[in-house]
Coordinates of C-alpha atoms in Angstrom, one line a residue:
Chain U
M137 CA 2.1 20.1 -45.2
T138 CA 0.4 22.3 -42.5
Q139 CA 1.1 21.3 -38.9
R140 CA -1.8 20.7 -36.7
K141 CA -2.0 22.8 -33.6
A142 CA -2.0 21.0 -30.2
I143 CA -5.3 20.4 -28.5
P144 CA -5.4 22.8 -25.5
A145 CA -4.7 21.4 -22.1
E146 CA -8.1 22.6 -20.8
T147 CA -9.9 20.7 -23.5
K148 CA -7.9 17.5 -22.7
L149 CA -8.6 17.8 -19.0
R150 CA -12.3 18.4 -19.6
L151 CA -12.4 15.3 -21.9
F152 CA -10.5 13.1 -19.4
S153 CA -12.7 14.4 -16.6
E154 CA -16.0 13.7 -18.4
A155 CA -14.8 10.2 -19.5
S156 CA -14.1 9.3 -15.9
G157 CA -11.2 7.2 -17.0
H158 CA -13.2 4.9 -19.2
C159 CA -13.5 4.5 -23.0
Q160 CA -16.6 6.3 -24.1
N161 CA -17.8 3.5 -26.4
P162 CA -20.8 2.1 -24.5
D163 CA -20.0 -1.4 -25.7
C164 CA -16.5 -1.1 -24.4
L165 CA -16.2 1.2 -21.4
E166 CA -12.8 -0.3 -20.6
P167 CA -10.5 1.5 -18.1
L168 CA -8.2 3.9 -19.8
F169 CA -5.7 3.6 -16.9
P170 CA -5.4 -0.2 -17.0
V171 CA -4.4 -2.2 -13.9
E172 CA -1.5 -3.7 -15.9
L173 CA 0.1 -0.3 -16.2
G174 CA -0.2 0.3 -12.5
G175 CA -2.8 3.0 -12.8
A176 CA -0.2 5.5 -13.5
K177 CA -0.1 5.5 -17.3
H178 CA -3.1 5.7 -19.7
I179 CA -3.9 4.3 -23.1
A180 CA -6.6 7.0 -23.9
E181 CA -6.7 8.4 -27.4
M182 CA -8.6 11.6 -28.4
A183 CA -10.6 10.8 -31.5
H184 CA -12.1 13.5 -33.8
V185 CA -15.8 13.0 -34.4
V186 CA -15.4 14.8 -37.7
P187 CA -12.0 15.0 -39.2
H188 CA -9.3 17.7 -39.5
G189 CA -8.8 17.1 -43.2
E190 CA -11.0 16.6 -46.3
A191 CA -10.1 13.0 -46.5
G192 CA -10.7 11.7 -42.9
P193 CA -13.6 9.5 -41.7
R194 CA -17.0 11.2 -41.4
R195 CA -15.7 14.1 -43.5
E196 CA -19.2 14.5 -45.1
D197 CA -20.5 15.6 -41.6
R198 CA -18.2 18.7 -41.4
P199 CA -20.6 21.6 -40.7
N200 CA -18.7 24.4 -42.5
D201 CA -15.3 25.7 -43.4
S202 CA -14.9 27.7 -40.3
F203 CA -15.5 24.7 -38.0
D204 CA -12.7 24.1 -35.5
P205 CA -12.2 20.3 -35.2
D206 CA -10.2 20.5 -32.0
V207 CA -13.0 21.9 -29.8
F208 CA -14.2 19.8 -26.9
E209 CA -17.6 19.1 -28.6
N210 CA -15.8 17.4 -31.6
L211 CA -13.6 15.1 -29.5
I212 CA -14.3 11.8 -27.9
L213 CA -12.0 9.8 -25.6
L214 CA -11.5 6.1 -26.6
C215 CA -9.3 3.2 -26.1
P216 CA -6.9 2.4 -29.1
T217 CA -9.1 -0.5 -30.3
C218 CA -12.3 1.5 -30.4
H219 CA -10.5 4.5 -32.0
T220 CA -9.2 2.2 -34.8
K221 CA -12.7 0.6 -35.2
I222 CA -14.6 3.9 -35.6
D223 CA -12.1 5.3 -38.1
K224 CA -11.8 2.2 -40.2
D225 CA -15.6 1.8 -40.5
P226 CA -17.1 5.4 -40.4
A227 CA -20.3 4.2 -42.0
S228 CA -21.1 2.1 -38.9
F229 CA -20.0 4.9 -36.6
P230 CA -21.5 8.2 -37.9
R231 CA -21.3 11.5 -36.2
N232 CA -24.6 11.2 -34.4
I233 CA -23.7 7.8 -32.9
L234 CA -20.5 9.1 -31.5
L235 CA -22.1 12.2 -30.0
D236 CA -24.7 10.0 -28.5
W237 CA -22.0 7.8 -26.8
K238 CA -20.5 11.0 -25.4
E239 CA -23.8 12.4 -24.2
N240 CA -24.8 9.2 -22.4
H241 CA -21.3 8.2 -21.2
L242 CA -21.8 8.7 -17.5
A243 CA -25.2 7.0 -17.4
N244 CA -23.7 4.1 -19.4
L245 CA -20.8 3.8 -17.1
A246 CA -22.9 4.0 -14.0
T247 CA -25.1 1.2 -15.3
K248 CA -22.1 -1.0 -16.1
Q249 CA -20.7 -0.4 -12.6
G250 CA -24.0 -1.3 -10.9
I251 CA -24.6 2.3 -9.8
R252 CA -28.4 2.5 -9.6
A253 CA -31.1 2.5 -7.0
Y254 CA -32.2 -1.1 -6.1
V255 CA -35.5 -2.3 -4.7
N256 CA -34.0 -4.1 -1.8
R257 CA -30.9 -4.4 0.4
C258 CA -30.0 -7.9 -0.9
I259 CA -29.4 -6.6 -4.4
A260 CA -27.6 -3.5 -3.2
R261 CA -25.3 -5.9 -1.2
E262 CA -24.6 -8.0 -4.3
A263 CA -23.7 -4.8 -6.2
I264 CA -20.9 -3.9 -3.7
A265 CA -19.8 -7.4 -2.6
G266 CA -17.5 -8.1 -5.5
F267 CA -15.6 -4.9 -5.2
M268 CA -15.3 -5.3 -1.4
A269 CA -14.0 -8.8 -1.8
E270 CA -11.4 -7.8 -4.3
N271 CA -10.2 -5.0 -2.0
K272 CA -10.0 -7.4 0.9
A273 CA -8.1 -10.0 -1.0
I274 CA -5.5 -7.4 -2.0
W275 CA -5.3 -6.1 1.6
N276 CA -4.8 -9.6 3.0
R277 CA -1.8 -10.1 0.6
F278 CA -0.2 -6.7 0.5
A279 CA -1.4 -4.7 3.5
P280 CA 1.4 -2.3 4.7
E281 CA 2.0 -4.0 8.1
H282 CA 0.0 -7.2 8.3
G283 CA -0.2 -8.6 4.7
T284 CA 1.0 -12.1 4.2
D285 CA 3.5 -11.0 1.6
F286 CA 4.6 -7.9 3.5
N287 CA 8.1 -7.6 4.8
Y288 CA 10.1 -4.7 6.3
D289 CA 12.3 -4.9 3.3
P290 CA 13.1 -1.6 1.5
E291 CA 14.0 -3.5 -1.7
S292 CA 10.8 -5.5 -1.7
E293 CA 8.7 -5.5 -4.8
V294 CA 5.6 -6.1 -2.6
A295 CA 5.7 -2.4 -1.5
K296 CA 5.6 -1.2 -5.1
G297 CA 2.8 -3.7 -5.8
W298 CA 0.8 -2.4 -2.9
S299 CA 1.1 1.2 -4.1
K300 CA 0.1 0.2 -7.7
R301 CA -2.9 -1.9 -6.6
M302 CA -4.0 0.9 -4.3
R303 CA -4.2 3.4 -7.2
S304 CA -5.4 1.1 -9.9
V305 CA -7.8 -1.2 -8.0
I306 CA -8.6 -0.3 -4.4
L307 CA -9.3 3.4 -4.9
P308 CA -11.4 2.9 -8.1
N309 CA -13.3 0.1 -6.3
N310 CA -13.9 2.3 -3.3
Y311 CA -15.3 5.1 -5.5
R312 CA -17.7 2.6 -7.1
I313 CA -18.8 1.3 -3.7
Q314 CA -19.4 4.8 -2.5
A315 CA -21.4 5.6 -5.6
I316 CA -23.6 2.5 -5.3
I317 CA -24.2 3.0 -1.6
R318 CA -25.0 6.7 -2.2
A319 CA -27.6 5.7 -4.7
N320 CA -29.1 3.3 -2.2
L321 CA -28.9 5.2 1.0
G322 CA -32.6 4.9 1.3
L323 CA -32.1 1.2 2.1
A324 CA -29.5 1.8 4.8
T325 CA -30.2 1.9 8.5
E326 CA -29.1 4.8 10.7
D327 CA -26.0 2.9 11.9
E328 CA -25.1 2.0 8.3
R329 CA -25.3 5.7 7.3
R330 CA -22.9 6.6 10.1
I331 CA -20.6 3.8 9.0
F332 CA -20.8 4.9 5.4
A333 CA -19.8 8.4 6.5
E334 CA -16.7 7.0 8.2
F335 CA -15.9 4.9 5.1
Q336 CA -16.1 8.1 2.9
E337 CA -13.6 9.8 5.3
H338 CA -11.4 6.7 5.1
V339 CA -11.4 6.9 1.3
R340 CA -10.6 10.6 1.3
G341 CA -7.6 9.8 3.5
L342 CA -6.5 7.0 1.1
A343 CA -6.6 9.3 -1.9
E344 CA -4.6 12.0 0.0
R345 CA -2.1 9.4 1.0
H346 CA -1.7 7.5 -2.3
V347 CA -2.5 10.2 -4.9
C348 CA -1.3 13.4 -3.2
N349 CA 1.4 11.9 -1.0
V350 CA 0.0 13.4 2.2
S351 CA 0.6 11.0 5.0
G352 CA -0.9 10.5 8.4
R353 CA -4.5 11.7 7.8
A354 CA -6.4 8.6 6.8
I355 CA -8.7 6.9 9.3
R356 CA -8.8 3.1 9.3
F357 CA -11.3 1.2 7.2
P358 CA -14.5 0.8 9.4
K359 CA -14.8 -2.9 10.0
A360 CA -18.6 -2.7 10.1
M361 CA -18.5 -1.8 6.3
E362 CA -18.1 -5.5 5.7
D363 CA -21.7 -6.0 6.9
M364 CA -23.2 -3.1 4.9
F365 CA -26.7 -4.1 3.6
L366 CA -26.4 -7.6 5.1
Chain C
M161 CA 0.1 -17.1 22.2
L162 CA -0.8 -20.8 21.7
A163 CA -4.2 -19.7 20.5
L164 CA -2.5 -17.3 18.0
L165 CA -0.2 -20.1 16.7
D166 CA -3.2 -22.4 16.4
K167 CA -4.7 -20.1 13.8
E168 CA -1.6 -20.8 11.6
P169 CA -2.8 -23.7 9.5
N170 CA 0.7 -25.1 8.8
I171 CA 2.0 -25.1 12.4
S172 CA 1.0 -27.2 15.4
A173 CA 1.9 -26.0 18.9
Q174 CA 2.1 -27.8 22.2
H175 CA 2.7 -26.5 25.7
V176 CA 5.8 -28.2 27.2
E177 CA 6.4 -26.5 30.5
G178 CA 6.3 -22.9 31.9
E179 CA 7.0 -20.5 29.1
L180 CA 8.3 -23.3 26.8
I181 CA 6.3 -24.5 23.8
R182 CA 7.1 -27.0 21.0
L183 CA 6.2 -26.1 17.4
E184 CA 6.0 -28.4 14.5
A185 CA 5.7 -27.6 10.8
E186 CA 5.6 -30.2 8.0
N187 CA 9.0 -31.3 6.7
Q188 CA 10.8 -29.0 9.2
P189 CA 12.6 -29.8 12.4
G190 CA 10.6 -29.3 15.6
V191 CA 11.3 -26.0 17.5
L192 CA 11.4 -25.4 21.2
A193 CA 10.5 -21.7 21.8
V194 CA 10.3 -19.7 24.9
I195 CA 7.4 -17.2 24.8
S196 CA 8.2 -14.2 27.0
A197 CA 5.8 -11.5 28.2
A198 CA 8.7 -9.3 29.1
H199 CA 8.7 -5.7 27.9
K200 CA 12.5 -5.7 27.7
I201 CA 14.6 -8.8 27.2
D202 CA 18.0 -8.0 28.6
I203 CA 21.0 -10.2 29.2
A204 CA 19.9 -11.3 32.6
T205 CA 16.5 -12.3 31.3
A206 CA 18.0 -14.2 28.3
V207 CA 20.5 -16.0 30.5
S208 CA 17.8 -16.9 33.0
Y209 CA 15.7 -18.4 30.2
R210 CA 18.7 -20.3 28.9
G211 CA 19.4 -21.7 32.4
K212 CA 15.8 -22.7 32.7
Y213 CA 15.3 -24.1 29.2
P214 CA 18.8 -25.1 27.9
K215 CA 17.4 -26.7 24.8
M216 CA 15.5 -23.6 23.5
D217 CA 15.9 -22.8 19.8
F218 CA 14.1 -19.5 19.8
L219 CA 13.3 -16.7 22.3
C220 CA 10.1 -14.9 21.5
G221 CA 9.2 -11.5 22.9
Y222 CA 5.5 -11.6 21.9
R223 CA 4.6 -8.1 23.0
K224 CA 4.7 -5.5 20.2
S225 CA 6.5 -3.2 22.6
C226 CA 9.2 -5.7 23.5
I227 CA 12.7 -4.2 23.4
W228 CA 15.9 -6.1 22.8
P229 CA 19.3 -4.6 23.8
G230 CA 22.2 -5.1 21.4
D231 CA 24.3 -7.2 23.8
T232 CA 21.4 -9.6 24.4
I233 CA 21.0 -10.0 20.6
E234 CA 24.7 -10.7 20.4
I235 CA 24.8 -13.5 23.0
L236 CA 21.6 -15.1 21.6
Q237 CA 23.1 -15.1 18.1
E238 CA 26.4 -16.5 19.3
A239 CA 24.5 -19.3 21.1
R240 CA 22.5 -20.0 17.9
I241 CA 19.2 -19.1 19.5
G242 CA 16.8 -17.3 17.3
W243 CA 15.1 -14.1 18.6
G244 CA 12.3 -11.8 17.8
S245 CA 8.5 -11.3 17.5
A246 CA 5.7 -13.8 17.2
A247 CA 5.7 -13.2 13.4
T248 CA 9.4 -13.9 13.3
L249 CA 8.9 -17.2 15.1
T250 CA 6.1 -18.2 12.8
S251 CA 8.1 -17.6 9.6
A252 CA 11.2 -19.2 11.1
V253 CA 9.4 -22.4 12.0
L254 CA 7.9 -22.7 8.5
E255 CA 11.3 -22.1 7.0
G256 CA 13.1 -24.4 9.4
K257 CA 15.5 -21.6 10.5
A258 CA 14.3 -21.0 14.0
N259 CA 17.7 -21.0 15.7
I260 CA 19.3 -18.5 13.3
A261 CA 16.3 -16.3 12.8
S262 CA 16.4 -12.6 14.0
H263 CA 13.5 -10.1 14.4
K264 CA 12.0 -9.8 11.0
T265 CA 11.1 -6.2 11.4
Y266 CA 14.7 -5.2 11.6
F267 CA 16.5 -8.0 9.7
F268 CA 16.8 -6.4 6.3
W269 CA 17.8 -3.1 7.8
D270 CA 20.6 -4.6 9.9
R271 CA 22.0 -6.2 6.7
L272 CA 21.6 -3.0 4.7
L273 CA 23.5 -0.9 7.2
R274 CA 26.3 -3.4 7.6
Q275 CA 26.7 -3.8 3.8
Y276 CA 26.4 -0.2 2.8
W277 CA 29.7 0.9 1.2
S278 CA 30.2 4.1 3.2
V279 CA 29.6 2.4 6.5
Q280 CA 32.8 1.3 8.3
K281 CA 31.5 0.2 11.7
V282 CA 28.2 -0.7 13.2
I283 CA 27.2 -0.9 16.8
R284 CA 23.7 -2.2 17.5
E285 CA 22.7 -0.6 20.8
Y286 CA 19.1 -2.0 20.7
D287 CA 17.1 -3.9 18.1
R288 CA 16.1 -0.5 16.6
I289 CA 19.0 1.8 17.6
Y290 CA 22.3 1.8 15.8
Q291 CA 25.5 3.8 16.1
I292 CA 27.3 3.8 12.8
T293 CA 30.7 5.1 11.9
L294 CA 31.2 6.2 8.3
K295 CA 34.5 5.9 6.4
T296 CA 34.7 9.7 6.6
G297 CA 34.8 9.4 10.4
T298 CA 31.3 10.7 10.9
V299 CA 29.4 9.0 13.7
L300 CA 25.6 8.8 13.5
R301 CA 23.0 7.4 15.9
I302 CA 20.1 6.1 14.0
G303 CA 16.7 5.1 15.4
M304 CA 14.2 3.0 13.5
I305 CA 10.5 3.3 13.5
A306 CA 8.5 0.5 11.9
D307 CA 5.1 2.2 11.8
Y308 CA 3.3 2.6 8.5
E309 CA 3.0 6.4 9.0
P310 CA 5.0 7.5 12.0
T311 CA 3.5 10.4 13.9
A312 CA 5.1 13.2 15.9
D313 CA 4.3 11.2 19.0
A314 CA 6.2 8.2 17.7
V315 CA 9.3 10.3 17.1
R316 CA 9.1 11.9 20.5
S317 CA 8.6 8.5 22.2
L318 CA 11.7 7.1 20.5
W319 CA 13.7 10.0 22.0
D320 CA 12.1 9.6 25.4
E321 CA 12.9 5.9 25.4
F322 CA 16.4 5.7 23.8
G323 CA 17.8 9.2 24.0
S324 CA 18.8 11.5 21.2
V325 CA 19.4 10.3 17.6
D326 CA 20.7 12.0 14.5
I327 CA 18.3 10.2 12.2
V328 CA 14.9 8.6 12.7
L329 CA 14.5 6.1 9.9
N330 CA 11.0 5.1 8.9
I331 CA 11.6 1.4 7.9
N332 CA 8.1 0.5 6.7
P333 CA 8.6 0.3 2.9
N334 CA 4.9 1.2 2.3
G335 CA 4.6 4.2 4.5
N336 CA 5.9 7.7 5.0
P337 CA 6.2 9.8 8.1
S338 CA 3.6 12.5 8.5
A339 CA 4.6 16.2 8.1
E340 CA 4.1 16.6 11.9
A341 CA 6.6 13.7 12.5
V342 CA 9.2 15.4 10.3
N343 CA 8.6 18.7 12.1
A344 CA 8.9 17.1 15.5
G345 CA 12.2 15.6 14.4
A346 CA 13.4 19.0 13.3
E347 CA 12.5 20.5 16.6
L348 CA 14.3 17.8 18.5
G349 CA 17.3 18.1 16.1
C350 CA 17.1 15.1 13.9
K351 CA 16.1 14.1 10.4
V352 CA 13.0 11.9 10.0
I353 CA 13.6 10.1 6.7
K354 CA 13.2 7.0 4.5
W355 CA 16.0 4.7 3.2
E356 CA 16.5 6.5 -0.1
E357 CA 17.0 9.8 1.7
L358 CA 19.4 8.1 4.2
K359 CA 21.4 6.7 1.3
N360 CA 21.9 10.1 -0.2
Y361 CA 22.8 11.5 3.3
L362 CA 25.4 8.8 3.9
K363 CA 27.1 9.6 0.6
T364 CA 28.0 13.1 1.8
A365 CA 28.0 13.0 5.6

């Protein structure tokens, strides 16, 4: 039996980057770094659009003998459920469908996350309100100095919980909020644009702190963000 | 302070006289607490409050900057009078432990240092300053900073206020000192570290 060669790291990185951390099936789009795993581990599976061997799903779509199945163009990033589904029922998920999913992934994801230009401030507000409320609820419970569950206890599980929630919920929510506001900056007042700029700096600092472990550079959350588009 | 406590839905607060208030929480004994605006609560201050309000259960230094010398802490604890910040008072009233409560910012750290296997003797100079003697004979002066992300200024201020220390311990479990804070410590001649690093240090010091 011949051994498959490993998929190059560059290809994997490109695939993860283009998938933006979500299953590329437009009917799924579930996070590949689930909250339950603390945002540190992923469940992503790299699926071949056309297979390695002669017996795999969608084998009839193989272009020619010299085709390299491990190239970026022939891979799609899916959650385990969707990977199983497309390989168990290749007739329902032919090559062109999978390539279409991949082609339109970012647009599909943006639509699901409410990232689009709206006709008025009220709808733009609704699009960000849920994410902001979720972040605030987590902050109120776990905030690193003033949260209701916070204690100066080095053995506390709350500190670990805060760190996990920051990476798996607060930061992703902040990126969505940023993307929605950016798409709707035309609806913002001059003051709101300034506040949004501060918010972006705040998020940069959070990412430095919680992803890159660089402390002391984040500015505080601008309180006026709570009234954005109100 | 009363206005602050009024925001706590499970506690009712009433002014009794001077700096004394009475706090009530459901199913818990009432608490007589002295609310002090002092920046430092030393023995003279504590004794004076005790003379003025002999029935007090808790002495609260509500200012964030309030400092408690170790000998004051000792006499309050011996007299079964709780001590600490406004947040400590609130939790203590809700738990019905006002007269044995101690400053919640430092409570866990005091216990950890006293219980750590390589520590032989602990002298608490201030709420946040300890002198510990290890079983090896090494003596270390440790200063605690509770900030989320201590800055170089916080490290230098600790030295200005309490004198030199061997170790600055960042006791906020969520945070980390900035690189500038670590550098400031190195320039002054101390380590700026977290608990895990201190544990490793204590093993070999």
